[in-house]
Short mmCIF file of C-alpha atoms and ligand atoms in Angstrom, two decimals:
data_model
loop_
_atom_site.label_atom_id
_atom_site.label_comp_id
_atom_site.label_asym_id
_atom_site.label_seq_id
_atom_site.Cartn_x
_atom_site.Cartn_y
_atom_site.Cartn_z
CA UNK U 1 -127.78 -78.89 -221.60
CA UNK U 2 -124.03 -79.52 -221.44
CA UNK U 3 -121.89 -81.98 -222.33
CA UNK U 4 -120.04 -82.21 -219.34
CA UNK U 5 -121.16 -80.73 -215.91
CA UNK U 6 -120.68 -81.16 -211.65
CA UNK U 7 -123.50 -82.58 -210.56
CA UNK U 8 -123.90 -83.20 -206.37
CA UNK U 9 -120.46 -84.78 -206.03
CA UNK U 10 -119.82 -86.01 -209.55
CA UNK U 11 -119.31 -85.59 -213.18
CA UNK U 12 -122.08 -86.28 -215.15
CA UNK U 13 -121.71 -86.13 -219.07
CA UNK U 14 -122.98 -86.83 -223.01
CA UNK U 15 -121.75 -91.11 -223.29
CA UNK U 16 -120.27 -89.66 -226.90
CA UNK U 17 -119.86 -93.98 -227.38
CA UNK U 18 -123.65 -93.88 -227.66
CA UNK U 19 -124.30 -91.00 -230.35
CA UNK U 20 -126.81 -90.62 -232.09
CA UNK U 21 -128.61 -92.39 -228.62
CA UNK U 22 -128.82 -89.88 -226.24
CA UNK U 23 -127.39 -91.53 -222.55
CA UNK U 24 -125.54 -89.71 -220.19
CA UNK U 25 -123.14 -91.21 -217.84
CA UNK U 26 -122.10 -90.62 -214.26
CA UNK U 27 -118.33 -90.69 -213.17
CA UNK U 28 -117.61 -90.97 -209.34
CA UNK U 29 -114.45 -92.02 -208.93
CA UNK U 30 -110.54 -90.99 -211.03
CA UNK U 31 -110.55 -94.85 -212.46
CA UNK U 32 -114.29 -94.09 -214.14
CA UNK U 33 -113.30 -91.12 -215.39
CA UNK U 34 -109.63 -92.41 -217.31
CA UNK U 35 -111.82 -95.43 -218.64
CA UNK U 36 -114.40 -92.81 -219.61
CA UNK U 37 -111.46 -90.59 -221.51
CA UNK U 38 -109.97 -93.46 -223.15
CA UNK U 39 -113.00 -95.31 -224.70
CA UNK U 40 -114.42 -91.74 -225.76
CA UNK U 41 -117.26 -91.63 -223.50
CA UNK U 42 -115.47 -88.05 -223.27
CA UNK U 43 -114.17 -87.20 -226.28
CA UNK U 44 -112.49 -83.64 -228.54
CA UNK U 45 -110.53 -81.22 -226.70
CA UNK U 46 -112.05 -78.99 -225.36
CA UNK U 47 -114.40 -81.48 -223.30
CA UNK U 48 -111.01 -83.55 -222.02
CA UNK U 49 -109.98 -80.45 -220.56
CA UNK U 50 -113.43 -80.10 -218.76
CA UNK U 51 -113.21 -83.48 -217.93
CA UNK U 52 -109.39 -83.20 -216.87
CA UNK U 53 -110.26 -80.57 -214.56
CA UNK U 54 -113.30 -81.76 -213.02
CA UNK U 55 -111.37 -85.12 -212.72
CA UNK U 56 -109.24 -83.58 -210.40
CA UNK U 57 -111.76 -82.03 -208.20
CA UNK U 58 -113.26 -85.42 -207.87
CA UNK U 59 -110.03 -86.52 -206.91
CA UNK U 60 -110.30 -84.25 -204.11
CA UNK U 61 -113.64 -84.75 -203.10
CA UNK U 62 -112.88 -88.42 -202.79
CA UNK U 63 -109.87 -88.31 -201.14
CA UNK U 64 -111.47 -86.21 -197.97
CA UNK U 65 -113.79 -89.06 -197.20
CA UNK U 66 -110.49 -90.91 -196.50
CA UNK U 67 -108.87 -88.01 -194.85
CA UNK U 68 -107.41 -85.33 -197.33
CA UNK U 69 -104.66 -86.41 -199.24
CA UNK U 70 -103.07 -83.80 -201.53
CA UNK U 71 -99.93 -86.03 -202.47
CA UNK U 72 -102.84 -88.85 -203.27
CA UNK U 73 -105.03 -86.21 -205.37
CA UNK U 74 -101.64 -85.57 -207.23
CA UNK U 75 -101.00 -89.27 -208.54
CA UNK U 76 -104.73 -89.51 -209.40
CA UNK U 77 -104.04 -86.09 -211.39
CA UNK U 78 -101.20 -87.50 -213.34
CA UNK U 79 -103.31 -90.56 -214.22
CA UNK U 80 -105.73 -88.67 -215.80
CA UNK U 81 -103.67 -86.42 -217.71
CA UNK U 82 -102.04 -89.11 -219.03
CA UNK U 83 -105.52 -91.13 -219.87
CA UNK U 84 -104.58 -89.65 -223.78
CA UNK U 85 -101.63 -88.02 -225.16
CA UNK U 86 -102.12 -86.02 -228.57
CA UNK U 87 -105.13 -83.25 -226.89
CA UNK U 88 -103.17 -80.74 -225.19
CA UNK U 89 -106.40 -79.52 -223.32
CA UNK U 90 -106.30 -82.78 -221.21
CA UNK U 91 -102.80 -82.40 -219.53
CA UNK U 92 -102.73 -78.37 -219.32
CA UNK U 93 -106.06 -78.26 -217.51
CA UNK U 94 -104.94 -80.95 -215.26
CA UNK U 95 -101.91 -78.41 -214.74
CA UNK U 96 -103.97 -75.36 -214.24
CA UNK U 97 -106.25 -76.99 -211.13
CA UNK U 98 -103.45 -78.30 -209.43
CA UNK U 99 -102.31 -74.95 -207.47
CA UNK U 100 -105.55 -75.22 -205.74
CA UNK U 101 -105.13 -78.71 -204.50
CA UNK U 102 -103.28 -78.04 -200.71
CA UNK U 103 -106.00 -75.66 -200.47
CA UNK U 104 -108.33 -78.77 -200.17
CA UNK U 105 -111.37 -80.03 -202.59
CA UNK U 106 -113.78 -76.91 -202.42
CA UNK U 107 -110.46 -75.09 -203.89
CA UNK U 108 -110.00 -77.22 -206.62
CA UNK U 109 -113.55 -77.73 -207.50
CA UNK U 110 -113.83 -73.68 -207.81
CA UNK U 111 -110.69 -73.89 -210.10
CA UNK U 112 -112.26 -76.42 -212.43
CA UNK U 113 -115.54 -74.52 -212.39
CA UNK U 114 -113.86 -71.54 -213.63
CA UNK U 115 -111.64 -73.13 -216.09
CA UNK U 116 -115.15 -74.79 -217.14
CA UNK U 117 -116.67 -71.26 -217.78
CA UNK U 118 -113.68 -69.57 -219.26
CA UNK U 119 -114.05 -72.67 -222.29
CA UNK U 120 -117.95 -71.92 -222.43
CA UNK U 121 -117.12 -68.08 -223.35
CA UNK U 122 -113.83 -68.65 -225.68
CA UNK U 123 -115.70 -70.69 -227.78
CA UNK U 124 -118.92 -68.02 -228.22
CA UNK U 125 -116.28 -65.56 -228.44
CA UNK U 126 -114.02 -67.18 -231.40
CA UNK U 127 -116.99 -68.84 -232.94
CA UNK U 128 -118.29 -64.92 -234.17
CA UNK U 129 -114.63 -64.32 -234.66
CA UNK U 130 -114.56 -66.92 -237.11
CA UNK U 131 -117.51 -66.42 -239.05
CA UNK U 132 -116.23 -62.75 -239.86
CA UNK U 133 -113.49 -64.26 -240.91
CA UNK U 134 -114.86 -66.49 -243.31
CA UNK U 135 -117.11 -63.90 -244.34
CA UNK U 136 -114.40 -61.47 -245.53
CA UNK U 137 -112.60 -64.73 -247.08
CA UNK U 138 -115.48 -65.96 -249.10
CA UNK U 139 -117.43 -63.24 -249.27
CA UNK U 140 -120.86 -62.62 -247.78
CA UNK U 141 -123.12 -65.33 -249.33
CA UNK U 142 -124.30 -68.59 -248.40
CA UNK U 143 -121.07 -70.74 -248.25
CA UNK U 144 -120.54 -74.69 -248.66
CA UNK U 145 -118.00 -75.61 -245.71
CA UNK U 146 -116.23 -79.08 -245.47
CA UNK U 147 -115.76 -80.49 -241.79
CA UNK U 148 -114.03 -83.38 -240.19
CA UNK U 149 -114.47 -85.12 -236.88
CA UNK U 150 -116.50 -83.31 -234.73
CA UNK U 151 -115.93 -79.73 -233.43
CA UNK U 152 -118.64 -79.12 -231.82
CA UNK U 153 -120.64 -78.67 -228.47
CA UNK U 154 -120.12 -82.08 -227.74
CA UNK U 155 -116.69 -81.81 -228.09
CA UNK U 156 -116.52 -78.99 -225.48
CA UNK U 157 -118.88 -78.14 -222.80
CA UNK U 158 -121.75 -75.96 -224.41
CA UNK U 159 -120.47 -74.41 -227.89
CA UNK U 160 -118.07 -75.76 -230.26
CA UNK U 161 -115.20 -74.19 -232.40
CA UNK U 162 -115.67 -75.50 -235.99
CA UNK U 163 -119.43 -75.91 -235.43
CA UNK U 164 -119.41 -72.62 -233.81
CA UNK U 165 -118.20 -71.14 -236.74
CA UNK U 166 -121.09 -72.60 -238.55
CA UNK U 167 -123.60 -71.99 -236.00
CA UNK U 168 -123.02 -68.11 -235.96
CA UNK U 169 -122.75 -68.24 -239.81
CA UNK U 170 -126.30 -70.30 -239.58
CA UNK U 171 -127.97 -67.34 -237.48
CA UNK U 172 -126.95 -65.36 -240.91
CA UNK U 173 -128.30 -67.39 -243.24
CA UNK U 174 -124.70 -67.80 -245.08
CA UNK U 175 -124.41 -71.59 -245.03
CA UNK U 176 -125.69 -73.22 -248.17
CA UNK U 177 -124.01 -76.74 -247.27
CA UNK U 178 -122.06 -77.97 -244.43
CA UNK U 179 -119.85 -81.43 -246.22
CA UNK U 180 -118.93 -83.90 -242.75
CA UNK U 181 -116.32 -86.33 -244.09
CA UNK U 182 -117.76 -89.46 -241.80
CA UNK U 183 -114.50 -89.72 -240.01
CA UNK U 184 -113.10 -93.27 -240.12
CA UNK U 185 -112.74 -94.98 -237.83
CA UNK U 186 -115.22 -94.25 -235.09
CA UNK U 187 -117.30 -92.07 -237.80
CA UNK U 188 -117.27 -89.20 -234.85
CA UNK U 189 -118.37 -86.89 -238.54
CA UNK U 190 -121.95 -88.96 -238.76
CA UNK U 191 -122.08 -90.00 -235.27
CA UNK U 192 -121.47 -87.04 -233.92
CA UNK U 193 -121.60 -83.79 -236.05
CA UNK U 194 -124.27 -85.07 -238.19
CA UNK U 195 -126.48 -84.85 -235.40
CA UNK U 196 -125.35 -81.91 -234.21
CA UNK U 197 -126.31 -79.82 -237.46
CA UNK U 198 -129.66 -81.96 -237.22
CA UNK U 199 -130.35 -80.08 -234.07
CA UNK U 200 -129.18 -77.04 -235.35
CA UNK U 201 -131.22 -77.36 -238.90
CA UNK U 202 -127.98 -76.54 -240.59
CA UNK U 203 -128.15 -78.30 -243.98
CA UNK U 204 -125.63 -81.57 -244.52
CA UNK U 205 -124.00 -84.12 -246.41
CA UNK U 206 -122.37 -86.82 -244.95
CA UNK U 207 -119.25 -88.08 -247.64
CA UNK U 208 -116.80 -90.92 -246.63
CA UNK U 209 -113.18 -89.24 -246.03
CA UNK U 210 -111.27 -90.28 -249.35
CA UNK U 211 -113.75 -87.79 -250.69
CA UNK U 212 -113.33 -84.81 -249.32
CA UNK U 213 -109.85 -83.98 -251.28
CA UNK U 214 -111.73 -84.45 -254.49
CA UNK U 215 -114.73 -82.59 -254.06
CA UNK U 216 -112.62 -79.60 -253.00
CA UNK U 217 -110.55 -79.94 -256.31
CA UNK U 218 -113.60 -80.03 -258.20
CA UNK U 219 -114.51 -76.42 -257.03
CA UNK U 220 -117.22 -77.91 -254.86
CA UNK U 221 -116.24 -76.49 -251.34
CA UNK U 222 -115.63 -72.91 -250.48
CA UNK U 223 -113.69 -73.25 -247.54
CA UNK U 224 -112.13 -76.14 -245.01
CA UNK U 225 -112.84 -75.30 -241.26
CA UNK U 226 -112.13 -77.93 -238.53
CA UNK U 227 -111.11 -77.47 -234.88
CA UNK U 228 -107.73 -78.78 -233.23
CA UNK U 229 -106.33 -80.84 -230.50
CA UNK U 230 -103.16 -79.57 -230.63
CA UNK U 231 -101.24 -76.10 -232.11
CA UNK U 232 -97.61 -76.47 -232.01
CA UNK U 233 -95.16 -73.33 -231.88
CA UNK U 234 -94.34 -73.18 -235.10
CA UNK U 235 -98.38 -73.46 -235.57
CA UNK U 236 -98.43 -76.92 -237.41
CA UNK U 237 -101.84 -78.28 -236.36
CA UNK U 238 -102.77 -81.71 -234.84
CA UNK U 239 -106.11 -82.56 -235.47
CA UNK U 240 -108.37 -86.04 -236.40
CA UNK U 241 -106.71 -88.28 -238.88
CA UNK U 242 -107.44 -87.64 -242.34
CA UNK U 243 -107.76 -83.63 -241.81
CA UNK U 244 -104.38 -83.12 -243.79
CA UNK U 245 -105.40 -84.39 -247.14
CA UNK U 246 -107.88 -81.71 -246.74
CA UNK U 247 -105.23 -79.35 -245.99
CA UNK U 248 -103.55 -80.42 -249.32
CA UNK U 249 -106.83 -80.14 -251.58
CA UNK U 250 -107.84 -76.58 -250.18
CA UNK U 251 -104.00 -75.48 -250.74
CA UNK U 252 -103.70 -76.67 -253.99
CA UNK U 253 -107.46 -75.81 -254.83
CA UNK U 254 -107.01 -72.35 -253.25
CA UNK U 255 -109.44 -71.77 -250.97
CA UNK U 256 -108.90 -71.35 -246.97
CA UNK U 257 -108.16 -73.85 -244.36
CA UNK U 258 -109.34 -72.17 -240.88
CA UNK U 259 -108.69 -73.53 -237.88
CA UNK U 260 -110.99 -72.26 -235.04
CA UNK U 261 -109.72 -73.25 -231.39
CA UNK U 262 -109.46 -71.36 -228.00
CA UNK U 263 -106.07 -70.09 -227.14
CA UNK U 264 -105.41 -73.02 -224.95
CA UNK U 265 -104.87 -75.41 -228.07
CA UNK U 266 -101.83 -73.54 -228.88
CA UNK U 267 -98.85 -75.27 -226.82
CA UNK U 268 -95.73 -73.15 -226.76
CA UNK U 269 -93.80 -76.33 -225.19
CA UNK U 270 -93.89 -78.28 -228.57
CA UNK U 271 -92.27 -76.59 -231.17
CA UNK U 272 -93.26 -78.53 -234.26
CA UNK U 273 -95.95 -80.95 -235.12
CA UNK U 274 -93.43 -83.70 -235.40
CA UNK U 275 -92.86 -83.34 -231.40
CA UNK U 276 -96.48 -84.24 -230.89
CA UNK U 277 -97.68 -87.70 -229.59
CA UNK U 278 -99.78 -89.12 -231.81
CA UNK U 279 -102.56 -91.68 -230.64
CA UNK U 280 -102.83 -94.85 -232.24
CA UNK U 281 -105.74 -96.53 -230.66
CA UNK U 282 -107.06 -100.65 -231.12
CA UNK U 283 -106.75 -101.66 -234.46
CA UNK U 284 -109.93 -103.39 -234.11
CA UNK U 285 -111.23 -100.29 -234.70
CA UNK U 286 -109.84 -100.13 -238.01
CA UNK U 287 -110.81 -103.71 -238.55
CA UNK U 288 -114.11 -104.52 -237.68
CA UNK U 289 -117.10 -102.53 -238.82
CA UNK U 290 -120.71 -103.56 -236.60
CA UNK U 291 -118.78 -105.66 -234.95
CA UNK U 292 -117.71 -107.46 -238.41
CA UNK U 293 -114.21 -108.26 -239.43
CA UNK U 294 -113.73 -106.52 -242.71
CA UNK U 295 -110.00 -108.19 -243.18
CA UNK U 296 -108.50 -111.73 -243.70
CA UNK U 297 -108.02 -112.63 -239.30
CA UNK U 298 -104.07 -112.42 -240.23
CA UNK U 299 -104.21 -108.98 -241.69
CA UNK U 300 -102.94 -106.02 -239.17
CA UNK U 301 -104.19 -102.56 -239.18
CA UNK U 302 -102.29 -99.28 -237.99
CA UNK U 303 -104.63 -96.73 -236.49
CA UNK U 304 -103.29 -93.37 -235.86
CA UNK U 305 -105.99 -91.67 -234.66
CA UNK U 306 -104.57 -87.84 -235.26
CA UNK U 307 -102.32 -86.35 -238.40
CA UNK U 308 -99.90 -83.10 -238.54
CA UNK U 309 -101.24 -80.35 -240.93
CA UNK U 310 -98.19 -78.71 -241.66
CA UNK U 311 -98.26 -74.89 -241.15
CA UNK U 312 -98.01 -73.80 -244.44
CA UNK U 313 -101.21 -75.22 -245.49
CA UNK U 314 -102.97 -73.25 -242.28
CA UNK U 315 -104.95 -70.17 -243.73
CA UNK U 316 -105.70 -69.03 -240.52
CA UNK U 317 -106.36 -69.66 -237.29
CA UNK U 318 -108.72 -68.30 -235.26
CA UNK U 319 -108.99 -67.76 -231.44
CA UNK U 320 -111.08 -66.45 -228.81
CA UNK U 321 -108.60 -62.98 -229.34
CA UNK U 322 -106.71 -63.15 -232.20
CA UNK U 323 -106.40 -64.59 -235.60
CA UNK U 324 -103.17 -65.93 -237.06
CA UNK U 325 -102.43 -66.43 -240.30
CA UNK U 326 -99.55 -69.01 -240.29
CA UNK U 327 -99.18 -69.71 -244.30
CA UNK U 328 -98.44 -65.30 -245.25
CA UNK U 329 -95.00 -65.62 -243.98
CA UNK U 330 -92.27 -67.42 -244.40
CA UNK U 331 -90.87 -70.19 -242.52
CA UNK U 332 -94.14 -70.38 -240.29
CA UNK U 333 -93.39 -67.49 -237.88
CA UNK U 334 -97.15 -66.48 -238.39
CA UNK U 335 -98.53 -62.98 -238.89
CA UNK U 336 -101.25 -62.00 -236.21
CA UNK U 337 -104.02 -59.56 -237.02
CA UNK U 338 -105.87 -57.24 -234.36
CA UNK U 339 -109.44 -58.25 -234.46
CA UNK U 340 -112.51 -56.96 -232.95
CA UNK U 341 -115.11 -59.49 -231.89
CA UNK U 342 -118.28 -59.06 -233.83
CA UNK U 343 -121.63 -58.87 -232.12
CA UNK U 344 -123.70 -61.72 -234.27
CA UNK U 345 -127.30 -63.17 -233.07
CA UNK U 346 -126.48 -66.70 -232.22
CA UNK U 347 -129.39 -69.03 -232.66
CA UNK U 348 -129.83 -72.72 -232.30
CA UNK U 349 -129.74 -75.62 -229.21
CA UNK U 350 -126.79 -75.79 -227.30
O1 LIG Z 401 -110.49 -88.76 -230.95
P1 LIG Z 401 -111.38 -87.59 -230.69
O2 LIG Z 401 -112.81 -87.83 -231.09
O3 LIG Z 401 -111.25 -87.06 -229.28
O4 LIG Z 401 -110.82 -86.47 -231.66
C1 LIG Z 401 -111.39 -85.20 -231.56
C2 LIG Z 401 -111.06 -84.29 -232.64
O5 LIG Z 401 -110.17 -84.49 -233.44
C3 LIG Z 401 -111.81 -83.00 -232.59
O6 LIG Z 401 -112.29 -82.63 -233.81
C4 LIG Z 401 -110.90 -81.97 -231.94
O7 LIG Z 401 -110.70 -82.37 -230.60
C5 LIG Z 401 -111.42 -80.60 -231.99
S1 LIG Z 401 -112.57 -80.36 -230.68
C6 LIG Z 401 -113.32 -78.88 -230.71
#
């Protein structure tokens, strides 16, 4: 089933907020589907572009009951693009259903179907790409992979990028252990991931975050893979908070940091990382756990909910048509490699 789908007139998706529960939620109108973006009932970037583009075609669809409106289907466009800043998938799909929009709500709906589809195959396709990657950087044996966040199918629409990677490395046998830093603070690495390798029967371990650095020093980890919300120009990558100091261990430790995304991630409008909006969401979240406050009442919290891995620590990153290894050249021009998309079995639930 997928996370996020057009179902007779609405969106219907995966309530992410309820993980590991499984409740699905049904969005009928532009103000459902901004609250649904910004408390994470839709959540990782892939899916907010789904969402983002389906958005719009609800939009449209609600606006001809009233008599069609394209300047109204506009505004309610812009509101949802701006529902979150730091994913780039949310705005640019917004952007890439909007031609269709004076050709009325059937238009746009096709649009956002398509854009839909085009995310289900990038992520198959870069998912094999990035398990023969890994396999020619670690070597073909069963590998212990560190994760954060969750980059998976419930982050996009049926497949994910990170857990993509896995998943066709799964259907090989070549994952000994996958490590899921938990992912403070909405702990999207057990809520979320965790059960998405349960599905999948790809062995786990859960760690809290201020781990992760260490066990890579200790030679524990074989390779970092995570997916991205943003790729700036220069190729810094914007991803959950707490996904640099992993960057750090694995450069310092020596062993890869991959990136697995669809090309859409990569934003030639933003040159560096430092350009990017970063989120910092309720710090409620930071300071209550279960509904408990953890600090004194007159202690403040800061919660930036993405960090900037700086280029230099990107081994590679890989695409649904290319891989680009940021970190072998100087000053972060990148060098790109041809690749050919394996054929690998793919097992598993989607
Ligand atoms: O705040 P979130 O849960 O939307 O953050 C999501 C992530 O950081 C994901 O790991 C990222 O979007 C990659 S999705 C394939």
């Amino acid at each position: 089933m997928r996370t996020i789908e057009w179902v007779d007139g609405h969106v219907d998706a995966v309530d992410q907020t309820a993980l590991p529960q499984q409740r699905r939620v049904a969005l009928h109108t532009v103000s459902e589907v901004v609250d649904a973006i910004r408390r994470l009932v839709v959540r990782g970037a892939p899916a907010l572009g789904a969402l983002g583009a389906l958005g719009v075609a609800l939009a449209a669809a609600r606006s001809a009951e009233r008599g069609y409106d394209p300047q109204t289907v506009r505004a309610d466009a812009r509101r949802i693009a701006g529902a979150r800043p730091t994913a780039v998938h949310l705005s640019w799909a917004v952007q890439q259903v909007l031609p269709a929009v004076p050709q009325g709500p059937a238009a746009v709906l096709e649009a956002a179907q398509a854009l839909v589809e085009a995310d289900v195959r990038a992520c198959a396709t870069l998912s094999r790409l990035g398990a023969a990657l890994l396999r020619s950087y670690v070597g073909d044996r069963p590998m212990v992979l560190h994760t954060h966040c969750n980059a998976g199918a419930l982050a996009c629409v049926e497949w994910g990028t990170a857990l993509g990677v896995v998943r066709a490395l799964h259907a090989d046998s070549l994952i000994q252990m996958v490590v899921i830093g938990e992912t403070r603070p909405l702990l999207q690495g057990s809520r979320i991931t965790a059960v998405e390798l349960t599905r999948l029967g790809v062995p786990h371990q859960v760690v809290v975050d201020a781990a992760g650095p260490g066990l890579i020093a200790s030679g524990q980890v074989d390779a970092v893979i995570v997916g991205a919300d943003r790729i700036a120009a220069n190729y810094d990558v914007v991803h959950k908070v707490g996904t640099y100091p992993l960057a750090l261990a694995a450069a310092r430790t020596g062993i890869p940091f991959v990136v697995a995304a669809p090309t859409a991630t990569l934003d030639p409008d933003t040159p560096t990382g430092a350009a990017v909006t970063i989120e910092y969401r309720d710090p409620d979240e930071v300071l209550l756990v279960g509904g408990w406050r953890m600090a004194p009442a007159e202690s403040a919290a800061l919660n930036p909910a993405f960090d900037v891995t700086p280029a230099d620590l990107v081994t590679a990153i890989v695409t649904e048509s290319r891989v680009i290894e940021p970190s072998r050249v100087a000053e972060s021009t990148g060098v790109e490699r041809a690749v050919t998309v394996p054929a690998m079995r793919m097992v598993g639930a989607s």
